mmCIF file of C-alpha atoms in Angstrom:
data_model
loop_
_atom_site.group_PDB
_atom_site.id
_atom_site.type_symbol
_atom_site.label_atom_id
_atom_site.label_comp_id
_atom_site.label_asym_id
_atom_site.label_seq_id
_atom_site.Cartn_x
_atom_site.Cartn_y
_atom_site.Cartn_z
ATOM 1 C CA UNK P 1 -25.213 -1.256 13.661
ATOM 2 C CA UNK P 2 -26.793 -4.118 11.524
ATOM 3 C CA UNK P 3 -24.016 -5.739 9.170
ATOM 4 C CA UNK P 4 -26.067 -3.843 6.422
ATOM 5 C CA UNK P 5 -26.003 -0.575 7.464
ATOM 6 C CA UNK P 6 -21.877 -1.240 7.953
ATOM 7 C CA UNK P 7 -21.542 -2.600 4.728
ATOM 8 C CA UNK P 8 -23.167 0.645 2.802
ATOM 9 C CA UNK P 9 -20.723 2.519 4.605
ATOM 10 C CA UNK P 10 -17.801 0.183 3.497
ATOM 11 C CA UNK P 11 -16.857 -0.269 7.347
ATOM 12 C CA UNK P 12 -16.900 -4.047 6.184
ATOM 13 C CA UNK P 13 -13.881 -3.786 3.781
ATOM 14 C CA UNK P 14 -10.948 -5.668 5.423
ATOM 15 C CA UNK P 15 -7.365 -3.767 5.419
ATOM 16 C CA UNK P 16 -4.395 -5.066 3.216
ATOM 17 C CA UNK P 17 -2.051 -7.902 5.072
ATOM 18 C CA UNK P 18 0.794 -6.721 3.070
ATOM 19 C CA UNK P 19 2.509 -3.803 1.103
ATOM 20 C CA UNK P 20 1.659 -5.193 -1.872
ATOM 21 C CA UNK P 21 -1.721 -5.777 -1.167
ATOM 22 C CA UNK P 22 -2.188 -2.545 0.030
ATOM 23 C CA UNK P 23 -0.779 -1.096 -3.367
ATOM 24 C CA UNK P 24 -2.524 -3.301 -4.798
ATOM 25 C CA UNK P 25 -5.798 -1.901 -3.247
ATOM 26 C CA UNK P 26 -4.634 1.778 -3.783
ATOM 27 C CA UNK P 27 -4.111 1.506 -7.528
ATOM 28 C CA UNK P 28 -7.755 -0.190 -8.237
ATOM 29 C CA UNK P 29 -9.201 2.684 -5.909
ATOM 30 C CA UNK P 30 -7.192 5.244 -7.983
ATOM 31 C CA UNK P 31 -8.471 3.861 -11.467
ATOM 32 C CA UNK P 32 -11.818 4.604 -9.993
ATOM 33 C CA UNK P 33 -10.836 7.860 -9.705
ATOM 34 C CA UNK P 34 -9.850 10.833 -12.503
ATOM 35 C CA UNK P 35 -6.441 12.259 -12.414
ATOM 36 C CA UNK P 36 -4.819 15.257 -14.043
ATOM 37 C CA UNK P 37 -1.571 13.627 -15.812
ATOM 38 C CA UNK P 38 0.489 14.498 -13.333
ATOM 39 C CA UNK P 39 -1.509 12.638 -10.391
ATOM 40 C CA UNK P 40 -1.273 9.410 -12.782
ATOM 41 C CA UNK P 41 2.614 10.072 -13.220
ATOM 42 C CA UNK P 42 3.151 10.924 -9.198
ATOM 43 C CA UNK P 43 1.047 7.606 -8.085
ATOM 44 C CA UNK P 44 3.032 5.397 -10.853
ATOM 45 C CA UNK P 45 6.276 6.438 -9.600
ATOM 46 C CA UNK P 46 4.948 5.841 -5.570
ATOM 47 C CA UNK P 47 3.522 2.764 -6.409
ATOM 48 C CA UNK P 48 7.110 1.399 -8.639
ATOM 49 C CA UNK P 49 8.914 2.756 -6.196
ATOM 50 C CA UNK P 50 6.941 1.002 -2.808
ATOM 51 C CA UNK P 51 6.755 -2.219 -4.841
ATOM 52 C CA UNK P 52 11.026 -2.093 -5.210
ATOM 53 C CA UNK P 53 10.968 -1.699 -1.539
ATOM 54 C CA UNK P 54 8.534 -4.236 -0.843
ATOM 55 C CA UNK P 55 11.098 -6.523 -2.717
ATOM 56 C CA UNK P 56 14.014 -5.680 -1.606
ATOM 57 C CA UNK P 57 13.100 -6.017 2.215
ATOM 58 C CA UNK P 58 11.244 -9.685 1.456
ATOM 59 C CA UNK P 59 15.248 -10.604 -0.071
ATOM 60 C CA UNK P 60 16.284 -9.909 3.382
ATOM 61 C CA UNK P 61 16.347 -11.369 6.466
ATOM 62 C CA UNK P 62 14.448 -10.708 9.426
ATOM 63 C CA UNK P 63 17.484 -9.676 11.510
ATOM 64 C CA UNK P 64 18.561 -7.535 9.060
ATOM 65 C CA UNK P 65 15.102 -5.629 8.407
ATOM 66 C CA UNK P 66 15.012 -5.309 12.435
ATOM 67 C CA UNK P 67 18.471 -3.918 11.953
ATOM 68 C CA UNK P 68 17.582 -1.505 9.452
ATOM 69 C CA UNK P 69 14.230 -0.483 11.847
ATOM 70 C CA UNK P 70 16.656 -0.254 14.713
ATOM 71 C CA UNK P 71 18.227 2.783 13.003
ATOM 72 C CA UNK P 72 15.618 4.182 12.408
ATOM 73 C CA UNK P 73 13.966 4.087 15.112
#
């Protein structure tokens, strides 16, 4: 494919590095978008809620977010 004919298709767009860049991304390609009110409501409280978690694992350390994985996983 020529870098034009990826580019129409968007194939060029680069993924997020981060959480918050990637909610970042998903609420400007919302806003794009029409909701019903409770679509708005649903992705504010996602997006409030991914950005608290985004925080609070940045406040810890790495052995203790590979702790927390461990259980998970």
């Amino acid at each position: 494919m020529t870098p034009e004919q990826v580019a129409e298709i968007g194939w060029d767009t680069k993924l997020p590095l981060s959480l918050e860049d990637a909610l970042n991304s998903l609420e400007t390609a919302v806003r794009s978008h029409v909701l019903d009110d409770l679509g708005i409501h649903f992705l504010n409280m996602y997006l409030d809620f991914k950005r608290l978690e985004a925080k609070q694992a940045s406040e810890k350390t790495e052995e203790a977010r590979l702790k927390v994985l461990s259980k998970i996983f």
